[in-house]
mmCIF file of C-alpha atoms in Angstrom:
data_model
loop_
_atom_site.group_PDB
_atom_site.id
_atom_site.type_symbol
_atom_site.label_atom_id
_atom_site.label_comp_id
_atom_site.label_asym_id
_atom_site.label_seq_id
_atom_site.Cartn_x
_atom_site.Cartn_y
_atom_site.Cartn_z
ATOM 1 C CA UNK A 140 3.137 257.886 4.452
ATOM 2 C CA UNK A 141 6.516 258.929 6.161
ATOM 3 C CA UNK A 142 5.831 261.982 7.005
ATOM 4 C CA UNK A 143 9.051 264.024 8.410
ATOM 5 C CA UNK A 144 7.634 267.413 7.395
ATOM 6 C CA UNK A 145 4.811 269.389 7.248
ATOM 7 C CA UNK A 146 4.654 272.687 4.740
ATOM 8 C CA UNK A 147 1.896 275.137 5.410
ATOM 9 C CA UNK A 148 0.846 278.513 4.142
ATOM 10 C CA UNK A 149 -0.705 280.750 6.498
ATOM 11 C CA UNK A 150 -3.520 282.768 5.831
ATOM 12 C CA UNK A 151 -6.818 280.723 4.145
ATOM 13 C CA UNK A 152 -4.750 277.624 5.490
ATOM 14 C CA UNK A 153 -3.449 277.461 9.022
ATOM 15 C CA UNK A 154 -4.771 280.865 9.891
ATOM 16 C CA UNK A 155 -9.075 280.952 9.890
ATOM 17 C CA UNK A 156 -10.267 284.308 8.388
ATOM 18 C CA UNK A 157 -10.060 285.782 11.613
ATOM 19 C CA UNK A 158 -6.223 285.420 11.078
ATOM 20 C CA UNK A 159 -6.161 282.925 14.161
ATOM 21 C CA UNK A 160 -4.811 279.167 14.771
ATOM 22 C CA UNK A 161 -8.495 277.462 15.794
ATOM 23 C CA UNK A 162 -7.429 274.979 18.737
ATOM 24 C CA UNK A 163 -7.944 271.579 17.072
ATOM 25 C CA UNK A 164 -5.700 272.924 14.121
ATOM 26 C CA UNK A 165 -2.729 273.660 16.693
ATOM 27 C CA UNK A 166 -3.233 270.796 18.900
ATOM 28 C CA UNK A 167 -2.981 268.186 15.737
ATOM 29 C CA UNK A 168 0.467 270.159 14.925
ATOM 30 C CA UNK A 169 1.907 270.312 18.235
ATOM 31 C CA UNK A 170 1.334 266.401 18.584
ATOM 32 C CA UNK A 171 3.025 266.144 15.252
ATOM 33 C CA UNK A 172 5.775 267.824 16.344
ATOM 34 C CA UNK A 173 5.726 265.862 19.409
ATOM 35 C CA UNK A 174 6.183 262.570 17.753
ATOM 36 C CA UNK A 175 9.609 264.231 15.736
ATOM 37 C CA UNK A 176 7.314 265.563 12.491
ATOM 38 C CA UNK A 177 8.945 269.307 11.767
ATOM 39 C CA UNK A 178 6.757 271.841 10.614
ATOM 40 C CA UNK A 179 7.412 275.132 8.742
ATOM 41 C CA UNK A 180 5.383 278.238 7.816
ATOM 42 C CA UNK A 181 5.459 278.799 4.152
ATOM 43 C CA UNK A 182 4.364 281.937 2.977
ATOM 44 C CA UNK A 183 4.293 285.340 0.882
ATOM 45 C CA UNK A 184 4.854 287.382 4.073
ATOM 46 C CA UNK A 185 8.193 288.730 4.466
ATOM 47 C CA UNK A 186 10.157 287.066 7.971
ATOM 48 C CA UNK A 187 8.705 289.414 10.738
ATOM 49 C CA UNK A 188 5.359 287.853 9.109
ATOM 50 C CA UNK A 189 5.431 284.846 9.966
ATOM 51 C CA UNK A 190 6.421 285.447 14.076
ATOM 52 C CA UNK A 191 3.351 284.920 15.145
ATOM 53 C CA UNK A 192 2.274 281.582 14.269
ATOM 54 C CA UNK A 193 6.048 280.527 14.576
ATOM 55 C CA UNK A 194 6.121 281.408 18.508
ATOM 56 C CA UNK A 195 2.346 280.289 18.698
ATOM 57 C CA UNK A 196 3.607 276.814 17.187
ATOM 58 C CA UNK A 197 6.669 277.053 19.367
ATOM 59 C CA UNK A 198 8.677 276.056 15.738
ATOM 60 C CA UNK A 199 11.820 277.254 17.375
ATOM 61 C CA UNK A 200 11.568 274.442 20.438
ATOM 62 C CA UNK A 201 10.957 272.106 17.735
ATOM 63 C CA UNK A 202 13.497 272.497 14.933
ATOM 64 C CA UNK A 203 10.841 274.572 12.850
ATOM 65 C CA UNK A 204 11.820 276.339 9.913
ATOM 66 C CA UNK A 205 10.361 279.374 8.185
ATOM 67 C CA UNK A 206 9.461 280.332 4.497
ATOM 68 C CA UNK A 207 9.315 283.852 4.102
ATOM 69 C CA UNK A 208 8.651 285.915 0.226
ATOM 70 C CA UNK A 209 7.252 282.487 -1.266
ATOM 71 C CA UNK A 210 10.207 280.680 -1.068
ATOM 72 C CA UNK A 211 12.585 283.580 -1.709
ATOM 73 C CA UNK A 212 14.177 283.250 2.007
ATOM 74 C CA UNK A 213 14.253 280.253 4.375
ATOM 75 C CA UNK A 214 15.300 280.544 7.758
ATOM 76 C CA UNK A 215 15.917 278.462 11.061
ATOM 77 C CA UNK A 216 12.873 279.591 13.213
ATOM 78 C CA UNK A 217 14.693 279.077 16.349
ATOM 79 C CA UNK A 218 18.022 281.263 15.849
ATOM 80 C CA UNK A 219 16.653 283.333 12.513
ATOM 81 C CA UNK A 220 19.611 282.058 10.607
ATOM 82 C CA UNK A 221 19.092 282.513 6.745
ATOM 83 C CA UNK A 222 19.243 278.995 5.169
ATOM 84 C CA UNK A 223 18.806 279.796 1.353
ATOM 85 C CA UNK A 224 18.203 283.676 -0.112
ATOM 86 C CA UNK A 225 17.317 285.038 -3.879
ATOM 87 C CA UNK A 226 16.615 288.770 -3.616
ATOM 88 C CA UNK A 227 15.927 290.495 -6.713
ATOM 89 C CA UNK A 228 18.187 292.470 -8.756
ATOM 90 C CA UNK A 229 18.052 295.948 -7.450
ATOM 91 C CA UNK A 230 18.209 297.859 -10.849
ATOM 92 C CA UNK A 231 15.363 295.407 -12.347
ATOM 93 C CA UNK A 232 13.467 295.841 -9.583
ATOM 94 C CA UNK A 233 13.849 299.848 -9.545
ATOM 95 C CA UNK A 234 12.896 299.424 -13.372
ATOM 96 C CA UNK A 235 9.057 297.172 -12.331
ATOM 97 C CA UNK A 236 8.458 300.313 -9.622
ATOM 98 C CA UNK A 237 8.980 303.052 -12.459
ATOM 99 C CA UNK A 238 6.314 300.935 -14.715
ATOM 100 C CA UNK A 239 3.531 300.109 -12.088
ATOM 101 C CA UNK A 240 3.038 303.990 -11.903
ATOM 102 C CA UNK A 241 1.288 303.776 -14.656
ATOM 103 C CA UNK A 242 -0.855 301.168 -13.533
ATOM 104 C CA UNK A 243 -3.970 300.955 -11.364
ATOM 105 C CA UNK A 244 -2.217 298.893 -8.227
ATOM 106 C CA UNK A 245 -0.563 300.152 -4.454
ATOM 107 C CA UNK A 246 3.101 299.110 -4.372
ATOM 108 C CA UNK A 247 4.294 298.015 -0.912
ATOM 109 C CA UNK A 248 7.907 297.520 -0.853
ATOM 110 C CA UNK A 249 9.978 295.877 2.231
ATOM 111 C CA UNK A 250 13.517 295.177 3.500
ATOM 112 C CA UNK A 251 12.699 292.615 5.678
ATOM 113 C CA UNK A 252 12.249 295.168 8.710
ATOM 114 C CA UNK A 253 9.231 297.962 7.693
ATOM 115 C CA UNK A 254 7.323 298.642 4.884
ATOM 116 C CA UNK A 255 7.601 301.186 2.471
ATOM 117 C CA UNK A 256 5.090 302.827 0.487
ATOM 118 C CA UNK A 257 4.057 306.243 -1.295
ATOM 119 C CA UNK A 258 0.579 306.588 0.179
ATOM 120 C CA UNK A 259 0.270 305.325 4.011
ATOM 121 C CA UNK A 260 -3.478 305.090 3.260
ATOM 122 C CA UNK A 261 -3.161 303.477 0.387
ATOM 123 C CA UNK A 262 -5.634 300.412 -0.389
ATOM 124 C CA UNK A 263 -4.742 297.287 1.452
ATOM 125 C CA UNK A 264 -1.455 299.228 3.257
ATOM 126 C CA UNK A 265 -2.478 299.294 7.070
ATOM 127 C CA UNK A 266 -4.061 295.628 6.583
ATOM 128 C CA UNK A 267 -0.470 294.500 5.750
ATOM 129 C CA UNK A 268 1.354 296.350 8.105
ATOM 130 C CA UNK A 269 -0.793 294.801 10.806
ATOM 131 C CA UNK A 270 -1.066 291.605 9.201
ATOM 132 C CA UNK A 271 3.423 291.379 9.745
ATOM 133 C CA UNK A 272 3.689 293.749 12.629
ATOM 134 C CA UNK A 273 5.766 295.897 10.794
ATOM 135 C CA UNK A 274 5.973 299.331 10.804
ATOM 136 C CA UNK A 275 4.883 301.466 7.803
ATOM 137 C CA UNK A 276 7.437 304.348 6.304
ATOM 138 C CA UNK A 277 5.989 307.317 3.595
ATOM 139 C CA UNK A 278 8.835 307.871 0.666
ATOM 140 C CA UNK A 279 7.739 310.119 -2.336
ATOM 141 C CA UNK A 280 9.164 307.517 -4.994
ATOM 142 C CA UNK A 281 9.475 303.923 -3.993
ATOM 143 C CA UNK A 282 11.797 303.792 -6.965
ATOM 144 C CA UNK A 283 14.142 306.606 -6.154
ATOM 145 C CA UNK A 284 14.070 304.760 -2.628
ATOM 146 C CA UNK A 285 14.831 301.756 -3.477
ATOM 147 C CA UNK A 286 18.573 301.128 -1.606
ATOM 148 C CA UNK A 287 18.509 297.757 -0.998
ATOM 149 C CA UNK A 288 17.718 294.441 -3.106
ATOM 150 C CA UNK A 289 14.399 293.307 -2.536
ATOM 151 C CA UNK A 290 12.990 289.578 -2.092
ATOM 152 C CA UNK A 291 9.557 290.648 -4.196
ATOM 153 C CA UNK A 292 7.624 293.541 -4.972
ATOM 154 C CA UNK A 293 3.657 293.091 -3.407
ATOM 155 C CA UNK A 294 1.109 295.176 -4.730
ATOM 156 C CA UNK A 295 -2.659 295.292 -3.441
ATOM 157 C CA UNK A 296 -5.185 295.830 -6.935
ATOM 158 C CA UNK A 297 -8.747 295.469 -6.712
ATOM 159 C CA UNK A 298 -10.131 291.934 -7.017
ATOM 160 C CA UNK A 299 -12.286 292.444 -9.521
ATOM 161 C CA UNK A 300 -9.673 293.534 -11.917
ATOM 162 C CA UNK A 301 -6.623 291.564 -10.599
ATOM 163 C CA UNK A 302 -6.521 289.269 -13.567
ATOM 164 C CA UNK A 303 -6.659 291.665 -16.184
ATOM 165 C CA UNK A 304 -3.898 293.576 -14.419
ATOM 166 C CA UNK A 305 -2.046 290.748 -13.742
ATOM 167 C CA UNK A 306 -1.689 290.353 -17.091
ATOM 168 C CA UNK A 307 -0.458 293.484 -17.716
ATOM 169 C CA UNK A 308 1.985 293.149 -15.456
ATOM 170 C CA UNK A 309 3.692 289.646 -17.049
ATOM 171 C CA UNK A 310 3.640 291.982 -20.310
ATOM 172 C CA UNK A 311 5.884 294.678 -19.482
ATOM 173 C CA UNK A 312 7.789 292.054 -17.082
ATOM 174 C CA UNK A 313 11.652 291.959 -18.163
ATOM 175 C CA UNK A 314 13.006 288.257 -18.670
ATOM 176 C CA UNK A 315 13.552 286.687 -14.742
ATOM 177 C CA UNK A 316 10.635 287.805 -13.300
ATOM 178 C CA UNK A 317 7.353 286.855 -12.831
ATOM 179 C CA UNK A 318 3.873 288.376 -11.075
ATOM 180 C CA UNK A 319 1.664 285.650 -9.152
ATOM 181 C CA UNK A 320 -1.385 286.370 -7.016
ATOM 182 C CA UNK A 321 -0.823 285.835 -3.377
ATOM 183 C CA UNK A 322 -4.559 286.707 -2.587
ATOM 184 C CA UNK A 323 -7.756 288.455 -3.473
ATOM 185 C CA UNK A 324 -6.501 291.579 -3.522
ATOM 186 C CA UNK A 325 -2.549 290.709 -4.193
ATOM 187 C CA UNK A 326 -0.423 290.310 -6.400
ATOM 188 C CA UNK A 327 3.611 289.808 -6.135
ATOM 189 C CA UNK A 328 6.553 290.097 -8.949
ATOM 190 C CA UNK A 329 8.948 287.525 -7.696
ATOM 191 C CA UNK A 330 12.091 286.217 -9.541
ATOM 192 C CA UNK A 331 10.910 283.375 -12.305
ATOM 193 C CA UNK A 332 13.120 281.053 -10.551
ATOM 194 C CA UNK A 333 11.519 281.450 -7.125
ATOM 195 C CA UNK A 334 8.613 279.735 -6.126
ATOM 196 C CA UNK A 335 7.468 277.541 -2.857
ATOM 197 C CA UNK A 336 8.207 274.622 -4.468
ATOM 198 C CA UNK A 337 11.807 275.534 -4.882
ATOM 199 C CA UNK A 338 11.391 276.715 -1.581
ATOM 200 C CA UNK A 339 10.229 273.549 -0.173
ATOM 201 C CA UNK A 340 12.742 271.499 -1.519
ATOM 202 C CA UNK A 341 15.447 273.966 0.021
ATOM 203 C CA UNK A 342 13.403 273.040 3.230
ATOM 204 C CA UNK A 343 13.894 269.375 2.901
ATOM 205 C CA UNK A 344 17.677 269.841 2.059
ATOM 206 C CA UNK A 345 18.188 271.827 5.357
ATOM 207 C CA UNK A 346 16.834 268.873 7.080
ATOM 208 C CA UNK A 347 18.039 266.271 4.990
ATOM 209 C CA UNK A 348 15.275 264.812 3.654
ATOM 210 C CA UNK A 349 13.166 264.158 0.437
ATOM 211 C CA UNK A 350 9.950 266.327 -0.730
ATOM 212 C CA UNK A 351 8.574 262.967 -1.034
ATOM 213 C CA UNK A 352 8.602 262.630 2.841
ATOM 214 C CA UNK A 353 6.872 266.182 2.834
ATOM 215 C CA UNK A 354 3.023 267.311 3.123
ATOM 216 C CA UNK A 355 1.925 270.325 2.017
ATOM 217 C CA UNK A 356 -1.118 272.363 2.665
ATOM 218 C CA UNK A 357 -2.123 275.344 0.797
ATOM 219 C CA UNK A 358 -5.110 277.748 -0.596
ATOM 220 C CA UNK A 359 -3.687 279.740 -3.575
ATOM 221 C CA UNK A 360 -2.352 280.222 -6.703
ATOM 222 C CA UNK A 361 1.346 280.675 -5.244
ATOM 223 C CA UNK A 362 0.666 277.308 -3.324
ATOM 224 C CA UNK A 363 0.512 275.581 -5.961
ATOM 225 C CA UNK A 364 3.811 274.550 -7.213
ATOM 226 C CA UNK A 365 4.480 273.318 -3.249
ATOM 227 C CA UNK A 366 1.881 271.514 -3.531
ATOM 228 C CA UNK A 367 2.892 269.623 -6.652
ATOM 229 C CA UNK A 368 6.790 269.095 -5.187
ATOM 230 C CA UNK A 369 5.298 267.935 -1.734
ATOM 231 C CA UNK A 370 4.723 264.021 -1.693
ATOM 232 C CA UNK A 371 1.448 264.879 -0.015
ATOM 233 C CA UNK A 372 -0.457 268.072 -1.612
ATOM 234 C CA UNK A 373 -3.241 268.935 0.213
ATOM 235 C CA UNK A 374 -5.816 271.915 -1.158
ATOM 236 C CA UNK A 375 -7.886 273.211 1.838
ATOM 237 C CA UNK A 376 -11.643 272.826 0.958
ATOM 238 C CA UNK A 377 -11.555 276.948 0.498
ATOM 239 C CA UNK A 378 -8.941 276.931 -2.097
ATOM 240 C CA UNK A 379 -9.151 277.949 -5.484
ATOM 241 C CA UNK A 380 -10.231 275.967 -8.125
ATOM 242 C CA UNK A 381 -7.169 275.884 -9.717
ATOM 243 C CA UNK A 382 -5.168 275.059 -6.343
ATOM 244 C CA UNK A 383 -7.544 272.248 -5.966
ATOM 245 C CA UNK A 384 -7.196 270.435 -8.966
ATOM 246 C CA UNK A 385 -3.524 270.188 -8.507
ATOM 247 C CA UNK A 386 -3.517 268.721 -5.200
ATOM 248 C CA UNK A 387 -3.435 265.285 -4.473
ATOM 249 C CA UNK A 388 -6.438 265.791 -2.092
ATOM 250 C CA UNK A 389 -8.575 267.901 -0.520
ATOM 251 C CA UNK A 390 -9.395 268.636 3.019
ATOM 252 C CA UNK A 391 -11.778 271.273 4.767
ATOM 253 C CA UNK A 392 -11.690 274.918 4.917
ATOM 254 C CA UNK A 393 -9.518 276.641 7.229
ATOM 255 C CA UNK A 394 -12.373 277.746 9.214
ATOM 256 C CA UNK A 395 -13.234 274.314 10.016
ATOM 257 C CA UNK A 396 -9.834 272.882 10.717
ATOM 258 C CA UNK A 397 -8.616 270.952 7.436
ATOM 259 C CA UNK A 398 -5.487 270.652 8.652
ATOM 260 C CA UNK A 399 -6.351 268.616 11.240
ATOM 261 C CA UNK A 400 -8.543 267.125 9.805
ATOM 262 C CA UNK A 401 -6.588 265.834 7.298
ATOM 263 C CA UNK A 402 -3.570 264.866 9.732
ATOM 264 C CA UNK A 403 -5.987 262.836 11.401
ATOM 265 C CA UNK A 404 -6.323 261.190 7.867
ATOM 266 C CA UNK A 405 -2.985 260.607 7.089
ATOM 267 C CA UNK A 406 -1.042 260.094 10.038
ATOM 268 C CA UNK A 407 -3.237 259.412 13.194
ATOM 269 C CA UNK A 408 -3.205 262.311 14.952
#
């Protein structure tokens, strides 16, 4: 195919579960990038999130760009510029924070620069503060606050009842928003008219392309609507079931280097 971009989530997909870029995985993307192919990190993280594999990528020497709150912000990765934004509405999303206090889930709220929360040991909340690099702030009501506009509300739930809750969540949902699960133990209320797919296709504007010219590679639920706008959708061979059978393909898990493997595939690398 004519590949001119290459659309990856991060963790269960470029990351392996030790949260690390094995070294086939990077070496396939660097030569990519090498022969003019421009990558960018799509993911749930907010920005700061997705420094690591950016500067281990070295996206910004390479035109790189970066999805950040799944597809809710896009930005150059070399100067940080904002190419495309949809925060929330601030009173809506002051109205979801009053209503998950009734429910069995950890809010973690961000502005793009720390995290906020009402419980610093909360379940999941040190895993995503490392997980970002961001710092980690104790308020006594996330919805009294709330002073900004936010790009999503994330919430960690235990796995074995994130469904159910999940669905309790869409319920009391006003019209605009929606609740996806990011992973496991994760679930985000995002506006209904953000998703990566929107976000990819902002991607392929900045550079002036088509999605058909685009592969994607993802593991989740959220991934899933990239991977249907992408010309190439790739599911990584630990994906969900779900994510999987709306892929074009499939490749191998991100602990054994699907990415690559599937670049090798495609495009010769």
């Amino acid at each position: 195919m004519d590949c001119r971009l290459i659309a990856m989530d991060l963790d269960g997909t470029l990351n392996n579960d030790q949260k690390t870029i094995d070294a086939p995985t990077r070496d396939a993307l660097m030569a990519a990038q090498e022969r003019g192919i421009r990558l960018a990190l799509a993911s749930a993280r907010p920005m700061p999130g997705l420094y690591r594999e950016r500067d281990a990528l070295r996206l910004g020497d390479y035109g790189g760009l970066l999805m950040a709150y799944n597809g809710g912000a896009v930005a150059d990765a070399a100067t940080g510029a904002l190419l495309h934004s949809h925060p929330m509405d601030r009173e809506a999303a002051r109205g979801v924070l009053r209503a998950l206090e009734q429910l069995p889930v950890t809010p973690i709220l961000d502005d793009g620069a720390r995290f906020y929360v009402t419980d610093r040991r909360g379940y999941k909340v040190d895993y995503e503060c490392r997980n970002n690099g961001m710092d980690c702030t104790e308020v006594p009501n996330l919805a009294d606050a709330l002073d900004f506009s936010p790009c999503k509300l994330l919430m960690s739930a235990d796995p074995a009842r994130i469904k159910a809750v999940q669905r309790e969540i869409a319920a009391l949902l006003p019209a605009g928003l929606s609740v996806v699960q990011t992973a496991a133990f994760y679930l985000e209320i995002i506006p209904s008219d953000v998703d990566k797919g929107r976000g990819l296709r902002a991607l392929c504007d900045a550079l002036g392309i088509t999605p058909a010219q685009a592969v994607a590679f993802g593991d989740s639920e959220n991934d899933i609507p990239m991977l249907r706008a992408a010309g190439m959708g790739i599911a990584m061979g630990n994906a969900d079931e779900e994510v999987k059978a709306a892929a074009d393909r499939v490749t191998l898990s991100n602990n054994d280097n699907g990415i690559a493997a599937a670049l090798a595939e495609l495009i010769g690398i």
